[in-house]
Each structure stands twice: as C-alpha cells, then as structure tokens.
XYZ file of C-alpha atoms in Angstrom:
437
model
C -20.519 -0.731 -36.022
C -19.027 1.781 -33.663
C -18.196 1.054 -30.073
C -18.221 3.783 -27.492
C -16.435 3.596 -24.163
C -16.589 5.971 -21.252
C -13.423 6.569 -19.261
C -14.057 7.920 -15.807
C -11.411 10.080 -14.199
C -10.470 9.338 -10.579
C -12.556 12.335 -9.455
C -15.756 10.970 -11.048
C -15.439 7.482 -9.519
C -17.425 7.030 -6.271
C -15.588 6.421 -3.035
C -15.279 2.634 -2.591
C -15.910 3.089 1.134
C -19.283 4.651 0.332
C -20.200 1.671 -1.866
C -19.325 -0.807 0.889
C -21.222 1.253 3.487
C -24.343 1.338 1.325
C -24.193 -2.419 0.859
C -23.995 -2.960 4.602
C -26.934 -0.614 5.207
C -29.012 -2.419 2.590
C -28.164 -5.735 4.246
C -29.224 -4.453 7.676
C -32.380 -2.993 6.178
C -33.071 -6.325 4.467
C -32.810 -8.146 7.790
C -35.242 -5.664 9.345
C -37.659 -6.129 6.455
C -37.405 -9.916 6.789
C -38.121 -9.663 10.542
C -41.137 -7.405 9.875
C -42.396 -9.800 7.214
C -42.025 -12.769 9.610
C -43.794 -10.848 12.379
C -46.697 -9.932 10.074
C -46.929 -13.490 8.732
C -46.935 -15.029 12.218
C -49.769 -12.692 13.293
C -51.691 -13.540 10.148
C -51.306 -17.257 10.921
C -52.737 -16.800 14.398
C -49.502 -16.806 16.350
C -50.097 -20.243 17.813
C -48.017 -23.374 17.774
C -44.853 -23.119 15.727
C -45.882 -19.662 14.617
C -45.625 -18.508 18.206
C -41.901 -19.172 18.081
C -41.641 -17.319 14.758
C -43.601 -14.435 16.210
C -41.364 -14.279 19.324
C -38.210 -14.324 17.212
C -39.382 -11.744 14.680
C -40.920 -9.424 17.264
C -37.736 -9.270 19.312
C -35.614 -9.052 16.126
C -37.569 -5.977 14.948
C -37.160 -4.327 18.350
C -33.433 -5.088 18.392
C -32.921 -3.917 14.811
C -34.785 -0.639 15.389
C -33.015 0.002 18.690
C -29.565 -0.570 17.199
C -30.471 1.466 14.101
C -31.406 4.315 16.429
C -28.146 3.948 18.374
C -25.958 3.912 15.238
C -27.747 6.803 13.576
C -27.739 8.832 16.807
C -23.933 8.883 16.697
C -23.863 10.895 13.486
C -27.233 12.664 13.108
C -30.730 13.029 14.519
C -32.871 9.961 13.660
C -35.599 10.963 11.209
C -34.574 14.586 11.833
C -36.324 14.608 15.201
C -34.782 16.786 17.966
C -34.400 13.861 20.337
C -32.025 14.567 23.265
C -28.577 12.975 23.205
C -28.628 12.317 19.466
C -26.208 13.617 16.793
C -23.563 12.937 19.428
C -20.454 13.534 17.282
C -21.452 16.878 15.692
C -23.011 18.134 18.941
C -19.843 17.368 20.912
C -17.296 18.281 18.247
C -15.513 20.827 20.443
C -15.251 18.439 23.392
C -14.096 15.605 21.120
C -11.481 17.908 19.590
C -10.100 18.862 23.009
C -10.080 15.241 24.194
C -8.365 14.073 20.999
C -5.714 16.783 21.339
C -5.096 15.850 24.994
C -4.879 12.153 24.060
C -2.263 12.862 21.369
C -0.368 15.152 23.733
C -0.243 12.665 26.606
C 0.411 9.502 24.586
C 2.449 10.691 21.597
C 4.164 13.904 22.704
C 5.203 12.999 26.217
C 8.814 14.272 26.536
C 10.000 11.336 28.651
C 8.594 8.774 26.213
C 10.047 10.587 23.217
C 13.468 10.917 24.834
C 13.483 7.262 25.835
C 12.844 6.219 22.246
C 15.419 8.700 20.982
C 18.022 7.467 23.433
C 17.572 3.872 22.284
C 17.828 5.099 18.697
C 21.393 6.425 19.390
C 21.403 9.201 16.738
C 25.174 9.782 16.749
C 26.063 6.135 16.043
C 23.482 5.870 13.289
C 24.731 9.116 11.772
C 28.329 7.860 11.880
C 27.404 4.585 10.167
C 25.294 6.404 7.591
C 27.941 8.992 6.722
C 30.627 6.317 6.637
C 29.128 4.994 3.393
C 30.672 6.822 0.392
C 27.383 6.667 -1.486
C 25.543 8.358 1.399
C 28.223 11.027 1.797
C 28.069 11.676 -1.938
C 24.281 11.933 -1.797
C 24.366 14.368 1.140
C 27.016 16.453 -0.602
C 24.846 16.490 -3.715
C 21.820 17.647 -1.731
C 23.901 20.348 -0.047
C 25.162 21.571 -3.419
C 21.599 21.646 -4.757
C 20.342 23.638 -1.767
C 23.219 26.091 -2.035
C 22.618 26.535 -5.775
C 18.949 27.231 -5.094
C 19.947 29.690 -2.370
C 22.122 31.533 -4.913
C 19.076 31.953 -7.145
C 17.160 33.526 -4.269
C 19.762 36.237 -3.689
C 19.078 39.776 -4.898
C 22.269 40.305 -6.916
C 21.870 44.080 -7.076
C 21.561 44.255 -3.297
C 24.545 41.921 -2.885
C 26.702 44.063 -5.186
C 25.695 47.226 -3.354
C 26.316 45.670 0.050
C 29.695 44.286 -1.064
C 30.743 47.661 -2.474
C 29.676 49.474 0.689
C 31.484 46.926 2.848
C 34.748 47.020 0.879
C 34.753 50.814 0.501
C 34.022 51.291 4.213
C 36.866 48.953 5.153
C 39.244 50.675 2.752
C 38.351 54.107 4.128
C 38.845 52.872 7.690
C 42.183 51.298 6.750
C 45.225 53.240 8.033
C 47.391 52.879 4.940
C 50.311 54.880 6.399
C 50.589 52.708 9.509
C 50.308 49.571 7.403
C 53.015 50.806 5.044
C 55.244 51.471 8.030
C 54.661 47.988 9.411
C 55.317 46.409 6.022
C 58.536 48.355 5.546
C 59.591 47.464 9.083
C 59.025 43.817 8.242
C 60.946 44.132 4.967
C 63.925 45.812 6.665
C 64.170 43.220 9.403
C 67.452 41.269 9.412
C 68.975 43.632 6.788
C 66.619 42.629 3.968
C 66.641 46.198 2.631
C 70.411 45.977 2.122
C 69.865 42.969 -0.128
C 67.487 45.146 -2.132
C 70.127 47.878 -2.314
C 72.811 45.414 -3.413
C 70.593 44.088 -6.187
C 69.805 47.630 -7.330
C 73.490 48.558 -7.377
C 74.400 45.436 -9.375
C 71.742 46.199 -11.935
C 72.916 49.825 -12.135
C 76.534 48.719 -12.621
C 75.517 46.337 -15.357
C 73.493 49.102 -16.993
C 76.394 51.567 -16.933
C 78.758 48.980 -18.412
C 76.688 48.698 -21.574
C 78.186 50.334 -24.654
C 74.866 51.741 -25.735
C 74.494 53.561 -22.420
C 77.995 54.995 -22.729
C 77.231 56.202 -26.239
C 74.025 57.928 -25.102
C 75.850 59.581 -22.186
C 78.591 60.784 -24.586
C 76.014 62.181 -27.029
C 74.227 64.018 -24.209
C 77.506 65.520 -23.009
C 78.393 66.778 -26.511
C 74.915 68.177 -27.015
C 75.042 69.993 -23.692
C 78.540 71.329 -24.337
C 77.646 72.644 -27.810
C 74.649 74.419 -26.306
C 76.325 75.930 -23.262
C 79.853 76.566 -24.539
C 79.677 76.812 -28.355
C 82.913 78.817 -28.795
C 84.955 76.498 -26.641
C 83.597 73.481 -28.501
C 84.411 75.016 -31.883
C 87.955 75.787 -30.710
C 88.383 72.254 -29.386
C 87.081 70.795 -32.638
C 90.026 72.448 -34.407
C 92.454 70.581 -32.142
C 90.557 67.324 -31.436
C 86.955 66.346 -32.157
C 84.743 66.908 -29.150
C 82.940 63.601 -29.811
C 86.110 61.674 -29.082
C 86.720 63.661 -25.912
C 83.117 63.024 -24.805
C 83.436 59.300 -25.502
C 86.603 59.085 -23.441
C 85.021 61.150 -20.661
C 81.857 59.052 -20.632
C 83.894 55.866 -20.446
C 85.962 57.234 -17.558
C 82.834 58.459 -15.810
C 81.190 55.040 -16.157
C 84.298 53.321 -14.846
C 84.490 55.692 -11.888
C 80.839 55.064 -11.007
C 81.279 51.321 -11.370
C 84.305 51.415 -9.093
C 82.270 53.354 -6.537
C 79.385 50.892 -6.809
C 81.715 47.910 -6.324
C 83.169 49.607 -3.274
C 79.694 50.140 -1.843
C 78.889 46.495 -2.511
C 82.069 45.250 -0.892
C 81.987 47.469 2.241
C 79.153 46.913 4.720
C 80.185 50.098 6.555
C 80.316 52.325 3.479
C 78.960 55.854 4.131
C 76.396 55.425 1.409
C 75.051 52.360 3.190
C 74.880 54.269 6.482
C 73.041 57.110 4.758
C 70.691 54.608 3.150
C 70.081 52.911 6.502
C 69.363 56.227 8.198
C 66.994 57.288 5.408
C 65.030 54.032 5.557
C 64.691 54.153 9.342
C 63.670 57.813 9.250
C 61.054 57.134 6.574
C 59.615 54.201 8.509
C 59.407 56.400 11.595
C 57.646 59.098 9.551
C 55.137 56.575 8.258
C 54.364 55.623 11.828
C 54.433 59.019 13.512
C 54.261 61.818 10.940
C 50.584 62.751 10.746
C 51.104 64.980 7.719
C 52.712 62.153 5.700
C 50.000 59.731 6.760
C 47.355 62.261 5.772
C 48.953 62.548 2.323
C 48.882 58.754 1.980
C 45.221 58.704 3.045
C 44.404 61.359 0.437
C 46.033 59.238 -2.247
C 44.092 56.237 -0.957
C 40.800 58.168 -1.034
C 41.415 59.338 -4.608
C 42.066 55.745 -5.649
C 38.901 54.528 -3.888
C 36.806 57.168 -5.641
C 38.047 56.095 -9.051
C 35.191 54.609 -11.155
C 37.417 51.740 -12.215
C 37.972 50.746 -8.604
C 34.219 50.816 -7.875
C 33.488 48.828 -11.024
C 36.094 46.267 -10.000
C 34.587 45.902 -6.524
C 31.104 45.436 -7.987
C 32.464 42.928 -10.486
C 33.852 40.812 -7.658
C 30.364 39.433 -6.979
C 29.981 38.362 -10.610
C 33.249 36.422 -10.385
C 32.344 34.918 -7.003
C 28.832 34.009 -8.189
C 30.095 32.392 -11.402
C 32.759 30.436 -9.512
C 30.264 29.222 -6.918
C 27.790 28.264 -9.622
C 30.390 26.212 -11.506
C 31.510 24.437 -8.339
C 27.981 23.717 -7.159
C 26.752 22.357 -10.482
C 29.729 20.104 -11.142
C 29.968 16.749 -9.366
C 33.744 16.696 -9.843
C 34.401 20.249 -8.684
C 36.852 20.919 -5.813
C 33.928 22.072 -3.665
C 31.972 18.852 -4.292
C 35.010 16.698 -3.499
C 35.703 18.747 -0.378
C 32.118 18.352 0.859
C 32.142 14.608 0.236
C 35.557 14.185 1.856
C 34.491 16.264 4.876
C 31.341 14.190 5.373
C 33.268 10.913 5.138
C 35.830 12.274 7.558
C 33.062 13.347 9.935
C 31.545 9.854 9.799
C 34.943 8.320 10.553
C 35.552 10.654 13.496
C 32.124 9.881 14.927
C 32.622 6.131 14.571
C 36.055 6.212 16.223
C 35.315 8.657 19.034
C 32.842 7.454 21.702
C 33.189 10.713 23.600
C 32.173 12.724 20.574
C 29.157 10.465 19.990
C 28.135 10.816 23.622
C 28.435 14.600 23.425
C 26.346 14.731 20.240
C 23.690 12.463 21.741
C 23.605 14.635 24.839
C 23.076 17.770 22.765
C 20.421 16.018 20.669
C 18.586 14.870 23.794
C 18.716 18.341 25.325
C 17.487 19.911 22.097
C 14.762 17.286 21.722
C 13.471 17.894 25.247
C 13.419 21.637 24.711
C 11.699 21.205 21.347
C 9.147 18.747 22.744
C 8.306 21.087 25.619
C 7.827 23.988 23.207
C 5.829 22.015 20.656
C 3.535 20.150 23.044
C 1.211 23.042 23.736
C 1.345 24.271 20.150
C 0.589 20.874 18.603
C -2.221 20.227 21.094
C -3.828 23.564 20.325
C -3.352 23.020 16.590
C -5.072 19.592 16.650
C -7.966 20.872 18.725
C -8.489 23.967 16.596
C -8.209 22.008 13.355
C -10.923 19.567 14.418
C -13.110 22.434 15.650
C -12.733 24.190 12.304
C -13.925 21.160 10.356
C -17.351 21.413 8.790
C -19.780 19.308 10.821
C -21.234 17.592 7.770
C -17.797 16.846 6.400
C -16.678 15.493 9.796
C -19.728 13.251 10.088
C -19.426 11.966 6.531
C -15.723 11.199 6.952
C -16.209 9.377 10.242
C -19.170 7.431 8.893
C -17.177 6.365 5.854
C -14.305 5.297 8.103
C -16.186 3.329 10.790
C -19.823 3.228 9.585
C -19.392 -0.131 7.843
C -18.269 -1.738 11.094
C -21.118 -0.039 12.967
C -23.637 -1.666 10.639
C -22.635 -5.010 12.166
C -24.262 -3.725 15.339
C -27.559 -3.606 13.450
C -26.966 -7.118 12.089
C -26.114 -8.409 15.545
C -28.997 -6.504 17.133
C -31.467 -8.080 14.739
C -30.199 -11.634 15.220
C -29.405 -11.395 18.936
C -32.736 -9.684 19.580
C -34.553 -12.500 17.791
C -32.669 -15.139 19.800
C -33.479 -13.340 23.042
C -37.148 -13.256 22.006
C -37.065 -17.026 21.411
C -35.373 -17.545 24.775
C -37.996 -15.491 26.569
C -40.804 -17.340 24.808
C -39.221 -20.624 25.804
C -39.069 -19.424 29.423
C -42.726 -18.466 29.336
C -43.679 -21.885 27.939
C -41.548 -23.623 30.527
C -43.249 -21.733 33.315
C -46.626 -22.874 32.064
C -47.667 -19.610 30.409
C-alpha cells in the first residue's frame, strides 16, 4: 500500500494570525447566536418568572453584541456594505492617519535633543576605543576594510584608469623642467667638493687602466699601424736599423708612464690647473643648465622624444597592472604587509583614544555636531517618507494588515459587549422589579 504525503511550502500555508482571528470571530458570533436563541426561547416561554430574567439578559446581550460588532467592523469597512456615515474609519482617513503617524514618529523618535541626549550618554569615543582595543575586533575591521577595498578594485574601469594614469604622467613629464632640475641636481652633487671626489675616482681608474700591459700593447699596435700608414718609407728605413714594433712598445710604455705621472700629480695637488679647469667647466655648465634657454630647450626636446617613445607609453600603462596586482595580493592575504599595517593602525588608534581624554572629547563633540546636523536634515525627509509611504499603501492591504495585527484583540470587545450587555439588562430588570414594575 502506498502512502502519499503533501508538503506545503511556506507560501501555501495560511497566515496563523488569520486563523486566530477567524476563531475569535466565530466565538463572538457563537455568543451572539446563543443570546438570540435565549431571547427567542424566553419569548416562546412567555417571558414571565425566571424566563423574564433570561429574556432581559439575552435581549441586552444581543443589543450589546450587535452594537460592538458594528463598532469593530466600522473601523475597517462599511457594515454590510451600507454607506453609513463615519464608518470605514481607517481607509477613509488614511491620509490623515499617515500624517499623524509621521508627526508622532518625528516628535517622539526623531527629536534632536532626545537623540543627542541618548548619544551623549552612549559616549561613542570611549566605546570605540574599547572596541578597537581588542585585537580580534581590530583584525575583523581590517578584514572588512580589505574586503571593501578589493570589491572597489573590481568596480574600477581598468581601461579608463590606464588612460587617466598615462595622461597624468605624460602631462607631468611634459610640464617638468628637466634642464632646471638637472642644474639643481648637479649643484647638489657639487656641493662640498663632491665632484672632485668623482674626478679623483675617475683619474684613479684611468691610471689603473693605463698601467695594464694589454692596454700598452694595444696602444703600441695602434702607433705602429698609424706609422706604417702615414710614413711607410720612414718605417721601412727604421726597420732596417731597429724593428719599429720595439720602438713603439718603448714609446707606449713611456707615454703611459708620463700620463700616470701627470694623473698622480693631479691627484696630489688640489690646486692643479686641470682641477681649476674642471671646476670652472662644471660651474659654467651648471649655470648654463639654469640660465641658457637654448641648452634647456635641447634637453626638453630630448625629453619629449623619450616621452613619445612607444616603450615609455607602454611602461606607463603597465604601471597600473603592477599596482593592481600588488594591491590585489595585499588585500586578499591576511598576512600581507597592508593587512598587518591596517590592524596595527586600528589597535594604535584604540590605544590613543583610550589614553587621551581630550581626543575622546573632541571626537564626541564632532559626533554630536554631526548627529544634530544629520537629525535636522533627516527629520523632514523621514516624516515625509513615512507619510507618503502610508498614503501609497493599497487601502485593502492596509485594512487587512491592521485587522490581522489588532483584529483578534478587537474581537474581545464583542465578547465583552455581549456579556456586559446581558449583565446590564439583568441589572435593569432587577431595578424595574425593585421599583414595583
């Protein structure tokens, strides 16, 4: 035998509030029916003696039940669909109720003084300091910040960023006065005789180069080659007496020694003429870089040609790829330098806030000023939004929602009306009997 089961989705299940409301309505209707049945029975029995009391109770109970039914129904709709004045109170006065509700929320929930008083007791700066002072909280905030920044990277138009970066860098390079900068750099490098240290190092390297046997041999070979080309007859005559190669070797060695002696003299004499010439040349060139417009124009032309090179433009555009990849790696890694820096900065901020009452007071003051300004700006907007939202609600939907929310409690009015009405009827009947009626 097969068993079948039906599984209802949450959308197909009835609203439990509606079920409870229907039960309460059936109960109130049952009480009314019982009162009507008692009234009819008491009339059928003649309405005398004990039945007079039943009749008084049931008659008043029916009146009370019907009156309270009318009152409850009149809140939400027109009883029996009849156009009775002052019925369907909620849908008929939806606009006025919306405005009153908005004003109530504005005056009781959005009053700036009340909000600021609560905010002042809250002490935002101290709570922020204590919260950030916890390493776990600082780590969590840093993680959220990294997540937001990573998501912001995904929102960027990379082509537009590359174009903007290229335009920015190229514009700055074109506006850059390379000649003046070169002059300033050279002036900085020559300060305190630094350029003489450069000259000394160059001379030492040149002396060491000339002292190498291989260099001497190349100089000798060049001298022989030049002599054989320019003075062939003299070289052939000399070869008969002494080989020219030997003469060239001896001459190259003497020439190298002479140059080395001169270099050592330059190195050992701060006032050597070569140094003075070098000093004058450097100073004159620095002055030209600063003042010679023609030289600076030549430098700018060289700069412009370099900027217009495709490789330079490709490099500038590729900078964004490197920056983007580096940011992505740092934002996605919990142990990256950026993550550690964010966490450390947040912990440090929490410590500064906790240890500095003046800073906390200043932050609280700014928060209070911002909160007052925000509350003043939002009050009118929130009030208008609440009122317009309620006005835009469908009347049937508004009535149904309100009835589901408070209709069950309103049905107790019908219960009470039936019972209280019956008791009042009994009391009135007792008064009549007591007065001899």
